[in-house]
Protein backbone atom coordinates (compact mmCIF):
# COMPACT_ATOMS: atom_id res chain seq x y z
CA UNK A 1 0.00 0.00 0.00
CA UNK A 2 1.40 3.39 -0.96
CA UNK A 3 2.17 6.19 1.46
CA UNK A 4 -0.37 8.36 -0.37
CA UNK A 5 -3.17 5.84 0.25
CA UNK A 6 -2.21 5.69 3.95
CA UNK A 7 -2.07 9.45 4.41
CA UNK A 8 -5.67 10.04 3.32
CA UNK A 9 -7.22 8.01 6.19
CA UNK A 10 -4.73 9.55 8.62
CA UNK A 11 -5.78 13.03 7.57
CA UNK A 12 -9.44 12.11 8.01
CA UNK A 13 -8.74 10.67 11.46
CA UNK A 14 -6.76 13.78 12.45
CA UNK A 15 -9.53 16.08 11.23
CA UNK A 16 -12.15 14.01 13.08
CA UNK A 17 -10.06 14.05 16.27
CA UNK A 18 -9.61 17.87 16.11
CA UNK A 19 -13.35 18.29 15.55
CA UNK A 20 -14.16 16.08 18.55
CA UNK A 21 -11.68 17.96 20.74
CA UNK A 22 -13.19 21.29 19.64
CA UNK A 23 -16.72 20.06 20.39
CA UNK A 24 -15.61 18.66 23.74
CA UNK A 25 -13.85 21.89 24.67
CA UNK A 26 -16.90 23.91 23.71
CA UNK A 27 -19.14 21.57 25.63
CA UNK A 28 -16.96 21.72 28.73
CA UNK A 29 -16.88 25.50 28.57
CA UNK A 30 -20.65 25.64 28.26
CA UNK A 31 -21.09 23.16 31.08
CA UNK A 32 -18.74 25.15 33.29
CA UNK A 33 -21.00 28.20 33.16
CA UNK A 34 -23.72 26.87 35.42
CA UNK A 35 -23.76 29.63 38.03
CA UNK A 36 -27.04 31.49 38.44
CA UNK A 37 -27.89 35.02 39.57
CA UNK A 38 -31.43 36.12 40.35
CA UNK A 39 -32.46 39.72 39.75
CA UNK A 40 -34.86 41.71 41.90
CA UNK A 41 -37.64 41.25 39.29
CA UNK A 42 -37.25 37.46 39.48
CA UNK A 43 -35.30 36.98 36.25
CA UNK A 44 -32.56 34.34 36.40
CA UNK A 45 -29.33 34.53 34.38
CA UNK A 46 -27.01 31.55 33.88
CA UNK A 47 -23.28 32.11 33.51
CA UNK A 48 -20.08 32.24 35.54
CA UNK A 49 -19.39 34.25 38.68
CA UNK A 50 -15.98 35.91 38.16
CA UNK A 51 -15.67 38.44 40.98
CA UNK A 52 -17.40 40.98 43.18
CA UNK A 53 -15.58 44.22 43.92
CA UNK A 54 -16.84 47.67 44.95
CA UNK A 55 -20.46 46.60 44.71
CA UNK A 56 -20.25 45.29 41.14
CA UNK A 57 -20.46 41.61 40.19
CA UNK A 58 -18.59 40.51 37.06
CA UNK A 59 -20.63 37.71 35.48
CA UNK A 60 -19.74 35.92 32.22
CA UNK A 61 -22.50 34.56 30.00
CA UNK A 62 -22.47 32.66 26.71
CA UNK A 63 -25.13 34.74 24.97
CA UNK A 64 -24.74 38.26 26.37
CA UNK A 65 -20.98 38.36 27.01
CA UNK A 66 -19.67 39.71 30.30
CA UNK A 67 -22.21 41.51 32.46
CA UNK A 68 -21.49 43.90 35.31
CA UNK A 69 -24.35 43.67 37.79
CA UNK A 70 -24.92 45.89 40.80
CA UNK A 71 -24.73 43.68 43.87
CA UNK A 72 -27.55 45.42 45.73
CA UNK A 73 -29.88 44.80 42.75
CA UNK A 74 -29.50 41.00 43.08
CA UNK A 75 -31.54 38.74 45.36
CA UNK A 76 -29.67 35.47 44.89
CA UNK A 77 -26.39 33.92 43.68
CA UNK A 78 -25.50 30.26 43.11
CA UNK A 79 -21.91 29.28 42.21
CA UNK A 80 -20.81 25.73 41.36
CA UNK A 81 -17.10 26.54 41.74
CA UNK A 82 -15.10 27.20 44.88
CA UNK A 83 -14.99 30.94 45.60
CA UNK A 84 -13.38 33.13 48.21
CA UNK A 85 -15.73 35.44 50.12
CA UNK A 86 -14.88 38.41 52.33
CA UNK A 87 -17.35 40.37 54.44
CA UNK A 88 -17.22 44.03 55.38
CA UNK A 89 -15.82 43.22 58.83
CA UNK A 90 -12.99 41.13 57.38
CA UNK A 91 -14.29 37.57 57.83
CA UNK A 92 -13.26 35.12 55.08
CA UNK A 93 -15.00 32.01 53.77
CA UNK A 94 -14.17 29.39 51.13
CA UNK A 95 -16.77 27.24 49.40
CA UNK A 96 -19.46 26.94 46.78
CA UNK A 97 -22.63 29.02 46.85
CA UNK A 98 -25.78 26.93 47.19
CA UNK A 99 -29.48 27.83 47.09
CA UNK A 100 -30.54 30.24 49.84
CA UNK A 101 -33.32 32.56 50.93
CA UNK A 102 -33.68 35.88 49.07
CA UNK A 103 -30.83 38.37 49.64
CA UNK A 104 -28.70 35.75 51.39
CA UNK A 105 -26.00 33.33 50.21
CA UNK A 106 -25.32 29.83 51.46
CA UNK A 107 -21.58 29.12 51.57
CA UNK A 108 -21.06 25.35 51.30
CA UNK A 109 -17.71 23.98 52.51
CA UNK A 110 -16.50 20.50 53.59
CA UNK A 111 -16.91 21.52 57.23
CA UNK A 112 -20.51 22.72 56.84
CA UNK A 113 -22.64 25.58 55.55
CA UNK A 114 -22.73 29.25 56.53
CA UNK A 115 -25.53 31.67 55.65
CA UNK A 116 -24.55 35.29 55.04
CA UNK A 117 -26.57 38.35 54.16
CA UNK A 118 -25.63 39.63 50.71
CA UNK A 119 -25.40 43.17 52.09
CA UNK A 120 -22.44 42.20 54.31
CA UNK A 121 -20.39 40.64 51.48
CA UNK A 122 -17.86 42.98 49.85
CA UNK A 123 -15.54 40.65 47.89
CA UNK A 124 -16.08 37.44 45.92
CA UNK A 125 -13.27 35.87 43.90
CA UNK A 126 -12.74 32.57 42.13
CA UNK A 127 -10.12 30.34 43.72
CA UNK A 128 -6.94 30.27 41.65
CA UNK A 129 -7.62 33.33 39.50
CA UNK A 130 -4.58 34.58 37.60
CA UNK A 131 -2.20 37.31 38.68
CA UNK A 132 -3.35 39.69 35.95
CA UNK A 133 -7.02 39.31 36.83
CA UNK A 134 -6.27 40.73 40.29
CA UNK A 135 -4.83 43.97 38.91
CA UNK A 136 -6.96 47.11 38.62
CA UNK A 137 -5.94 50.63 37.84
CA UNK A 138 -6.28 53.76 35.79
CA UNK A 139 -4.20 56.26 33.89
CA UNK A 140 -5.23 59.79 32.92
CA UNK A 141 -3.72 62.85 31.30
CA UNK A 142 -4.61 66.53 31.05
CA UNK A 143 -3.15 69.53 29.23
CA UNK A 144 -3.86 73.24 29.55
CA UNK A 145 -2.46 76.41 28.00
CA UNK A 146 -3.30 80.00 28.87
CA UNK A 147 -2.20 82.45 26.18
CA UNK A 148 -2.56 85.54 28.37
CA UNK A 149 -0.11 84.18 30.93
CA UNK A 150 1.93 82.12 28.48
CA UNK A 151 1.77 79.06 30.72
CA UNK A 152 1.39 75.49 29.45
CA UNK A 153 0.86 72.59 31.85
CA UNK A 154 0.89 68.82 31.31
CA UNK A 155 -0.48 66.44 33.95
CA UNK A 156 -0.10 62.66 34.07
CA UNK A 157 -1.44 60.32 36.78
CA UNK A 158 -1.55 56.56 37.19
CA UNK A 159 -2.85 54.24 39.89
CA UNK A 160 -2.30 50.45 39.87
CA UNK A 161 -3.53 48.05 42.56
CA UNK A 162 -2.93 44.32 43.03
CA UNK A 163 -5.63 43.05 45.39
CA UNK A 164 -6.17 40.00 47.53
CA UNK A 165 -8.74 39.72 50.32
CA UNK A 166 -6.06 39.92 53.04
CA UNK A 167 -3.70 42.47 51.45
CA UNK A 168 -3.06 44.76 48.50
CA UNK A 169 -0.06 46.34 46.80
CA UNK A 170 -0.32 49.73 45.15
CA UNK A 171 1.76 52.02 42.92
CA UNK A 172 0.67 55.64 42.48
CA UNK A 173 2.53 58.05 40.19
CA UNK A 174 1.83 61.70 39.45
CA UNK A 175 3.63 64.27 37.29
CA UNK A 176 2.92 67.92 36.57
CA UNK A 177 5.22 69.72 34.11
CA UNK A 178 4.91 73.48 33.55
CA UNK A 179 6.40 75.53 30.72
CA UNK A 180 6.35 79.35 30.45
CA UNK A 181 6.74 81.29 27.22
CA UNK A 182 9.23 83.69 28.76
CA UNK A 183 11.27 80.83 30.29
CA UNK A 184 11.06 82.33 33.78
CA UNK A 185 11.10 79.77 36.56
CA UNK A 186 9.65 76.26 36.74
CA UNK A 187 6.92 74.73 38.85
CA UNK A 188 7.32 71.04 38.06
CA UNK A 189 6.16 68.50 40.61
CA UNK A 190 6.10 64.74 40.72
CA UNK A 191 5.64 61.84 43.11
CA UNK A 192 5.90 58.07 43.18
CA UNK A 193 4.46 56.01 46.04
CA UNK A 194 4.71 52.24 46.53
CA UNK A 195 2.63 50.83 49.38
CA UNK A 196 1.65 47.52 50.94
CA UNK A 197 -1.62 47.26 52.86
CA UNK A 198 -2.25 44.22 55.06
CA UNK A 199 -5.48 43.52 56.90
CA UNK A 200 -3.85 41.95 59.92
CA UNK A 201 -7.07 41.87 61.94
CA UNK A 202 -10.70 41.76 60.85
CA UNK A 203 -11.29 45.52 60.95
CA UNK A 204 -7.72 46.91 61.23
CA UNK A 205 -4.98 47.44 58.68
CA UNK A 206 -1.19 47.81 58.67
CA UNK A 207 0.28 49.94 55.90
CA UNK A 208 3.93 50.34 54.85
CA UNK A 209 4.87 52.80 52.11
CA UNK A 210 7.85 54.30 50.36
CA UNK A 211 7.43 57.69 48.69
CA UNK A 212 9.63 59.81 46.44
CA UNK A 213 8.61 63.34 45.51
CA UNK A 214 9.88 66.58 44.04
CA UNK A 215 8.26 70.00 44.02
CA UNK A 216 10.19 72.94 42.61
CA UNK A 217 7.68 75.56 43.77
CA UNK A 218 8.34 74.45 47.38
CA UNK A 219 12.10 74.37 46.87
CA UNK A 220 12.27 70.56 47.06
CA UNK A 221 14.56 68.66 44.72
CA UNK A 222 13.91 65.21 46.20
CA UNK A 223 12.31 63.79 49.32
CA UNK A 224 12.72 60.07 49.96
CA UNK A 225 10.65 58.69 52.81
CA UNK A 226 9.64 55.42 54.38
CA UNK A 227 6.75 55.04 56.79
CA UNK A 228 4.36 52.67 58.51
CA UNK A 229 0.84 53.25 59.82
CA UNK A 230 -1.85 51.22 61.56
CA UNK A 231 -5.54 51.95 62.05
CA UNK A 232 -9.17 50.84 61.70
CA UNK A 233 -11.39 50.58 58.66
CA UNK A 234 -14.30 52.72 59.79
CA UNK A 235 -16.49 51.84 56.79
CA UNK A 236 -16.04 48.95 54.38
CA UNK A 237 -19.14 48.43 52.26
CA UNK A 238 -20.11 47.96 48.63
CA UNK A 239 -20.62 51.72 48.27
CA UNK A 240 -17.96 53.32 50.42
CA UNK A 241 -14.67 52.79 52.22
CA UNK A 242 -13.29 54.96 55.02
CA UNK A 243 -10.10 54.37 57.03
CA UNK A 244 -8.06 56.29 59.60
CA UNK A 245 -4.55 55.53 60.83
CA UNK A 246 -1.45 56.81 62.54
CA UNK A 247 2.23 55.96 62.42
CA UNK A 248 5.81 57.10 61.95
CA UNK A 249 7.86 58.34 58.97
CA UNK A 250 11.58 58.89 58.35
CA UNK A 251 12.80 60.84 55.33
CA UNK A 252 15.78 62.37 53.59
CA UNK A 253 15.25 65.83 52.05
CA UNK A 254 17.36 67.54 49.42
CA UNK A 255 16.31 71.13 48.86
CA UNK A 256 17.30 73.68 46.25
CA UNK A 257 20.61 75.36 47.21
CA UNK A 258 20.53 73.95 50.78
CA UNK A 259 22.17 71.05 52.61
CA UNK A 260 20.42 67.69 52.79
CA UNK A 261 18.61 66.88 56.04
CA UNK A 262 17.06 63.85 57.69
CA UNK A 263 13.78 64.02 59.59
CA UNK A 264 11.49 61.97 61.78
CA UNK A 265 7.78 62.73 61.60
CA UNK A 266 4.54 61.41 63.02
CA UNK A 267 1.91 60.44 60.48
CA UNK A 268 -1.88 60.71 60.42
CA UNK A 269 -3.64 59.26 57.36
CA UNK A 270 -7.27 59.49 56.34
CA UNK A 271 -8.80 58.09 53.17
CA UNK A 272 -12.36 57.84 51.92
CA UNK A 273 -14.01 56.77 48.70
CA UNK A 274 -17.57 56.53 47.47
CA UNK A 275 -18.74 54.97 44.22
CA UNK A 276 -21.95 54.36 42.37
CA UNK A 277 -22.63 52.33 39.23
CA UNK A 278 -25.87 54.03 38.28
CA UNK A 279 -25.18 55.67 34.93
CA UNK A 280 -22.94 57.51 34.62
CA UNK A 281 -20.55 55.63 36.93
CA UNK A 282 -19.08 57.98 39.53
CA UNK A 283 -16.15 57.63 41.92
CA UNK A 284 -15.37 60.18 44.63
CA UNK A 285 -12.12 59.88 46.59
CA UNK A 286 -10.26 61.81 49.28
CA UNK A 287 -6.80 61.13 50.69
CA UNK A 288 -5.09 63.17 53.42
CA UNK A 289 -1.64 62.69 54.95
CA UNK A 290 -0.58 64.94 57.82
CA UNK A 291 3.04 65.01 59.04
CA UNK A 292 3.86 66.84 62.31
CA UNK A 293 7.65 66.81 62.67
CA UNK A 294 9.27 65.17 65.71
CA UNK A 295 12.82 66.30 64.87
CA UNK A 296 11.91 69.87 63.86
CA UNK A 297 9.25 70.86 66.37
CA UNK A 298 6.74 73.31 64.92
CA UNK A 299 7.05 72.12 61.36
CA UNK A 300 3.92 70.68 59.75
CA UNK A 301 3.36 69.10 56.34
CA UNK A 302 0.07 68.22 54.67
CA UNK A 303 -0.71 66.36 51.46
CA UNK A 304 -4.34 66.39 50.34
CA UNK A 305 -5.71 64.83 47.15
CA UNK A 306 -9.38 64.80 46.15
CA UNK A 307 -10.86 63.57 42.89
CA UNK A 308 -14.14 62.89 41.14
CA UNK A 309 -14.31 60.55 38.14
CA UNK A 310 -17.28 60.00 35.84
CA UNK A 311 -17.41 57.39 33.14
CA UNK A 312 -18.13 58.51 29.55
CA UNK A 313 -18.20 55.07 27.94
CA UNK A 314 -16.94 51.74 29.23
CA UNK A 315 -13.49 52.22 30.88
CA UNK A 316 -13.15 55.78 29.53
CA UNK A 317 -13.64 58.54 32.09
CA UNK A 318 -13.17 62.24 32.78
CA UNK A 319 -11.71 63.38 36.08
CA UNK A 320 -11.37 66.53 38.12
CA UNK A 321 -8.60 66.45 40.71
CA UNK A 322 -7.65 68.88 43.48
CA UNK A 323 -4.26 68.71 45.21
CA UNK A 324 -2.88 70.75 48.09
CA UNK A 325 0.72 70.38 49.28
CA UNK A 326 1.63 72.40 52.36
CA UNK A 327 4.94 72.71 54.22
CA UNK A 328 5.23 75.28 57.02
CA UNK A 329 9.05 75.13 56.80
CA UNK A 330 10.13 74.05 53.32
CA UNK A 331 13.75 72.90 52.82
CA UNK A 332 14.57 76.24 51.20
CA UNK A 333 13.24 79.04 53.47
CA UNK A 334 12.79 81.32 50.45
CA UNK A 335 10.38 78.88 48.75
CA UNK A 336 6.59 78.98 48.89
CA UNK A 337 4.86 77.10 51.68
CA UNK A 338 1.78 76.03 49.72
CA UNK A 339 1.14 74.49 46.30
CA UNK A 340 -2.50 74.15 45.22
CA UNK A 341 -3.84 73.01 41.88
CA UNK A 342 -6.94 71.81 40.05
CA UNK A 343 -6.52 69.40 37.12
CA UNK A 344 -9.07 68.31 34.51
CA UNK A 345 -8.13 65.17 32.64
CA UNK A 346 -9.37 62.24 30.59
CA UNK A 347 -8.32 58.68 31.27
CA UNK A 348 -8.77 54.94 30.92
CA UNK A 349 -9.30 52.33 33.62
CA UNK A 350 -8.14 48.72 33.42
Coordinates of N, CA and C in Angstrom, one line a residue, residues 192-296:
X192 N 6.1 59.5 43.4 CA 5.9 58.1 43.2 C 5.8 57.4 44.5
X193 N 4.7 56.7 44.7 CA 4.5 56.0 46.0 C 4.2 54.5 45.8
X194 N 4.9 53.7 46.6 CA 4.7 52.2 46.5 C 4.3 51.8 47.9
X195 N 3.1 51.2 48.1 CA 2.6 50.8 49.4 C 2.1 49.4 49.4
X196 N 2.1 48.9 50.7 CA 1.6 47.5 50.9 C 0.7 47.6 52.1
X197 N -0.6 47.2 51.9 CA -1.6 47.3 52.9 C -2.0 45.8 53.3
X198 N -1.9 45.6 54.6 CA -2.2 44.2 55.1 C -3.3 44.3 56.1
X199 N -4.4 43.5 55.9 CA -5.5 43.5 56.9 C -5.2 42.4 58.0
X200 N -4.4 42.9 58.9 CA -3.8 41.9 59.9 C -5.0 41.4 60.8
X201 N -5.9 42.3 61.1 CA -7.1 41.9 61.9 C -8.3 42.1 61.1
X202 N -9.5 41.7 61.7 CA -10.7 41.8 60.8 C -11.0 43.2 60.4
X203 N -10.9 44.2 61.3 CA -11.3 45.5 60.9 C -10.1 46.5 61.0
X204 N -8.9 46.0 61.1 CA -7.7 46.9 61.2 C -6.7 46.6 60.1
X205 N -6.0 47.6 59.7 CA -5.0 47.4 58.7 C -3.6 47.9 59.2
X206 N -2.6 47.4 58.5 CA -1.2 47.8 58.7 C -0.7 48.2 57.3
X207 N -0.1 49.4 57.2 CA 0.3 49.9 55.9 C 1.7 50.4 56.0
X208 N 2.5 49.9 55.0 CA 3.9 50.3 54.9 C 4.1 51.0 53.5
X209 N 4.8 52.1 53.4 CA 4.9 52.8 52.1 C 6.2 53.5 52.0
X210 N 6.7 53.5 50.7 CA 7.9 54.3 50.4 C 7.4 55.4 49.4
X211 N 7.9 56.6 49.5 CA 7.4 57.7 48.7 C 8.6 58.5 48.3
X212 N 8.6 58.9 47.0 CA 9.6 59.8 46.4 C 8.9 61.0 45.8
X213 N 9.3 62.2 46.1 CA 8.6 63.3 45.5 C 9.5 64.5 45.3
X214 N 9.2 65.3 44.3 CA 9.9 66.6 44.0 C 8.9 67.7 43.8
X215 N 9.2 68.9 44.2 CA 8.3 70.0 44.0 C 9.1 71.3 44.0
X216 N 9.3 71.8 42.8 CA 10.2 72.9 42.6 C 9.6 74.2 43.2
X217 N 8.3 74.3 43.2 CA 7.7 75.6 43.8 C 7.9 75.6 45.3
X218 N 8.1 74.5 45.9 CA 8.3 74.4 47.4 C 9.8 74.3 47.7
X219 N 10.7 74.4 46.7 CA 12.1 74.4 46.9 C 12.6 73.0 47.2
X220 N 11.9 71.9 46.7 CA 12.3 70.6 47.1 C 12.8 69.9 45.8
X221 N 14.0 69.4 45.8 CA 14.6 68.7 44.7 C 14.1 67.2 44.8
X222 N 14.3 66.6 46.0 CA 13.9 65.2 46.2 C 13.7 64.9 47.7
X223 N 12.6 64.3 48.0 CA 12.3 63.8 49.3 C 12.1 62.3 49.2
X224 N 12.9 61.5 49.9 CA 12.7 60.1 50.0 C 12.3 59.7 51.4
X225 N 11.2 59.0 51.5 CA 10.6 58.7 52.8 C 10.1 57.3 52.9
X226 N 10.1 56.8 54.1 CA 9.6 55.4 54.4 C 8.8 55.5 55.7
X227 N 7.6 54.9 55.6 CA 6.8 55.0 56.8 C 5.9 53.8 57.0
X228 N 5.3 53.7 58.2 CA 4.4 52.7 58.5 C 3.2 53.3 59.3
X229 N 2.0 52.8 59.1 CA 0.8 53.2 59.8 C -0.1 52.1 60.1
X230 N -0.9 52.2 61.2 CA -1.8 51.2 61.6 C -3.1 51.9 62.0
X231 N -4.3 51.3 61.7 CA -5.5 51.9 62.1 C -6.7 51.1 61.7
X232 N -7.9 51.6 62.0 CA -9.2 50.8 61.7 C -9.8 51.2 60.4
X233 N -10.5 50.3 59.8 CA -11.4 50.6 58.7 C -12.8 51.0 59.2
X234 N -13.1 52.2 59.2 CA -14.3 52.7 59.8 C -15.5 52.3 59.0
X235 N -15.4 52.3 57.7 CA -16.5 51.8 56.8 C -15.9 51.0 55.7
X236 N -16.5 49.8 55.5 CA -16.0 48.9 54.4 C -17.3 48.3 53.8
X237 N -17.9 48.9 52.8 CA -19.1 48.4 52.3 C -19.0 48.4 50.8
X238 N -20.1 48.0 50.1 CA -20.1 48.0 48.6 C -20.3 49.3 48.0
X239 N -20.5 50.4 48.8 CA -20.6 51.7 48.3 C -19.5 52.7 48.7
X240 N -18.9 52.4 49.9 CA -18.0 53.3 50.4 C -16.9 52.6 51.3
X241 N -15.7 53.2 51.4 CA -14.7 52.8 52.2 C -14.1 54.0 52.9
X242 N -13.9 53.9 54.2 CA -13.3 55.0 55.0 C -12.3 54.3 56.0
X243 N -11.1 54.9 56.1 CA -10.1 54.4 57.0 C -9.3 55.5 57.6
X244 N -8.8 55.3 58.8 CA -8.1 56.3 59.6 C -6.9 55.6 60.3
X245 N -5.7 56.2 60.2 CA -4.6 55.5 60.8 C -3.5 56.5 61.3
X246 N -2.6 56.0 62.1 CA -1.5 56.8 62.5 C -0.2 56.0 62.5
X247 N 1.0 56.7 62.5 CA 2.2 56.0 62.4 C 3.4 56.9 62.5
X248 N 4.5 56.4 61.9 CA 5.8 57.1 61.9 C 6.5 57.1 60.6
X249 N 7.2 58.2 60.3 CA 7.9 58.3 59.0 C 9.3 58.9 59.2
X250 N 10.2 58.3 58.4 CA 11.6 58.9 58.4 C 11.8 59.3 56.9
X251 N 12.6 60.4 56.7 CA 12.8 60.8 55.3 C 14.1 61.5 55.2
X252 N 14.6 61.6 54.0 CA 15.8 62.4 53.6 C 15.4 63.4 52.6
X253 N 15.7 64.7 52.9 CA 15.2 65.8 52.1 C 16.4 66.5 51.4
X254 N 16.3 66.8 50.1 CA 17.4 67.5 49.4 C 16.7 68.7 48.8
X255 N 16.9 69.9 49.4 CA 16.3 71.1 48.9 C 17.2 71.9 47.9
X256 N 16.6 72.9 47.2 CA 17.3 73.7 46.2 C 18.3 74.6 47.0
X257 N 19.6 74.5 46.7 CA 20.6 75.4 47.2 C 20.7 75.3 48.7
X258 N 20.4 74.1 49.3 CA 20.5 73.9 50.8 C 21.1 72.5 51.0
X259 N 21.6 72.3 52.2 CA 22.2 71.0 52.6 C 21.0 70.0 52.8
X260 N 21.4 68.8 52.6 CA 20.4 67.7 52.8 C 20.2 67.5 54.3
X261 N 19.0 67.1 54.6 CA 18.6 66.9 56.0 C 17.8 65.6 56.2
X262 N 17.8 65.0 57.4 CA 17.1 63.8 57.7 C 16.1 64.2 58.8
X263 N 14.9 63.6 58.7 CA 13.8 64.0 59.6 C 13.0 62.8 60.1
X264 N 12.4 63.0 61.2 CA 11.5 62.0 61.8 C 10.2 62.7 62.0
X265 N 9.1 62.1 61.5 CA 7.8 62.7 61.6 C 6.7 61.7 62.1
X266 N 5.7 62.2 62.8 CA 4.5 61.4 63.0 C 3.7 61.4 61.8
X267 N 2.7 60.5 61.7 CA 1.9 60.4 60.5 C 0.5 60.2 60.9
X268 N -0.4 61.0 60.3 CA -1.9 60.7 60.4 C -2.4 60.6 59.0
X269 N -3.1 59.5 58.7 CA -3.6 59.3 57.4 C -5.1 59.1 57.4
X270 N -5.8 59.6 56.5 CA -7.3 59.5 56.3 C -7.6 59.3 54.9
X271 N -8.4 58.3 54.6 CA -8.8 58.1 53.2 C -10.3 57.7 53.1
X272 N -10.9 58.1 52.1 CA -12.4 57.8 51.9 C -12.7 57.8 50.4
X273 N -13.6 56.9 50.1 CA -14.0 56.8 48.7 C -15.5 56.4 48.7
X274 N -16.2 56.9 47.7 CA -17.6 56.5 47.5 C -17.8 56.3 46.0
X275 N -18.5 55.3 45.6 CA -18.7 55.0 44.2 C -20.2 54.5 44.0
X276 N -20.6 54.8 42.8 CA -22.0 54.4 42.4 C -21.9 53.9 40.9
X277 N -22.6 52.9 40.6 CA -22.6 52.3 39.2 C -23.9 52.7 38.5
X278 N -24.8 53.5 39.1 CA -25.9 54.0 38.3 C -25.3 55.0 37.2
X279 N -25.8 54.9 36.0 CA -25.2 55.7 34.9 C -25.4 57.2 35.2
X280 N -24.3 58.0 34.9 CA -22.9 57.5 34.6 C -22.2 57.1 35.9
X281 N -21.3 56.1 35.8 CA -20.6 55.6 36.9 C -19.8 56.8 37.5
X282 N -19.8 56.9 38.9 CA -19.1 58.0 39.5 C -18.2 57.4 40.7
X283 N -17.1 58.0 40.8 CA -16.2 57.6 41.9 C -15.6 58.9 42.6
X284 N -15.9 59.1 43.9 CA -15.4 60.2 44.6 C -14.3 59.7 45.6
X285 N -13.2 60.3 45.7 CA -12.1 59.9 46.6 C -11.4 61.1 47.3
X286 N -11.0 60.8 48.5 CA -10.3 61.8 49.3 C -9.1 61.1 50.0
X287 N -7.9 61.7 50.0 CA -6.8 61.1 50.7 C -6.0 62.3 51.4
X288 N -5.8 62.1 52.7 CA -5.1 63.2 53.4 C -4.0 62.5 54.2
X289 N -2.8 63.1 54.1 CA -1.6 62.7 55.0 C -1.1 63.9 55.7
X290 N -1.1 63.8 57.0 CA -0.6 64.9 57.8 C 0.7 64.5 58.6
X291 N 1.7 65.3 58.5 CA 3.0 65.0 59.0 C 3.5 66.1 60.0
X292 N 3.2 65.9 61.3 CA 3.9 66.8 62.3 C 5.3 66.3 62.6
X293 N 6.3 67.2 62.5 CA 7.7 66.8 62.7 C 8.0 66.5 64.1
X294 N 8.8 65.5 64.4 CA 9.3 65.2 65.7 C 10.7 65.6 65.9
X295 N 11.4 65.9 64.8 CA 12.8 66.3 64.9 C 13.0 67.8 64.6
X296 N 11.9 68.4 64.1 CA 11.9 69.9 63.9 C 10.6 70.4 64.4

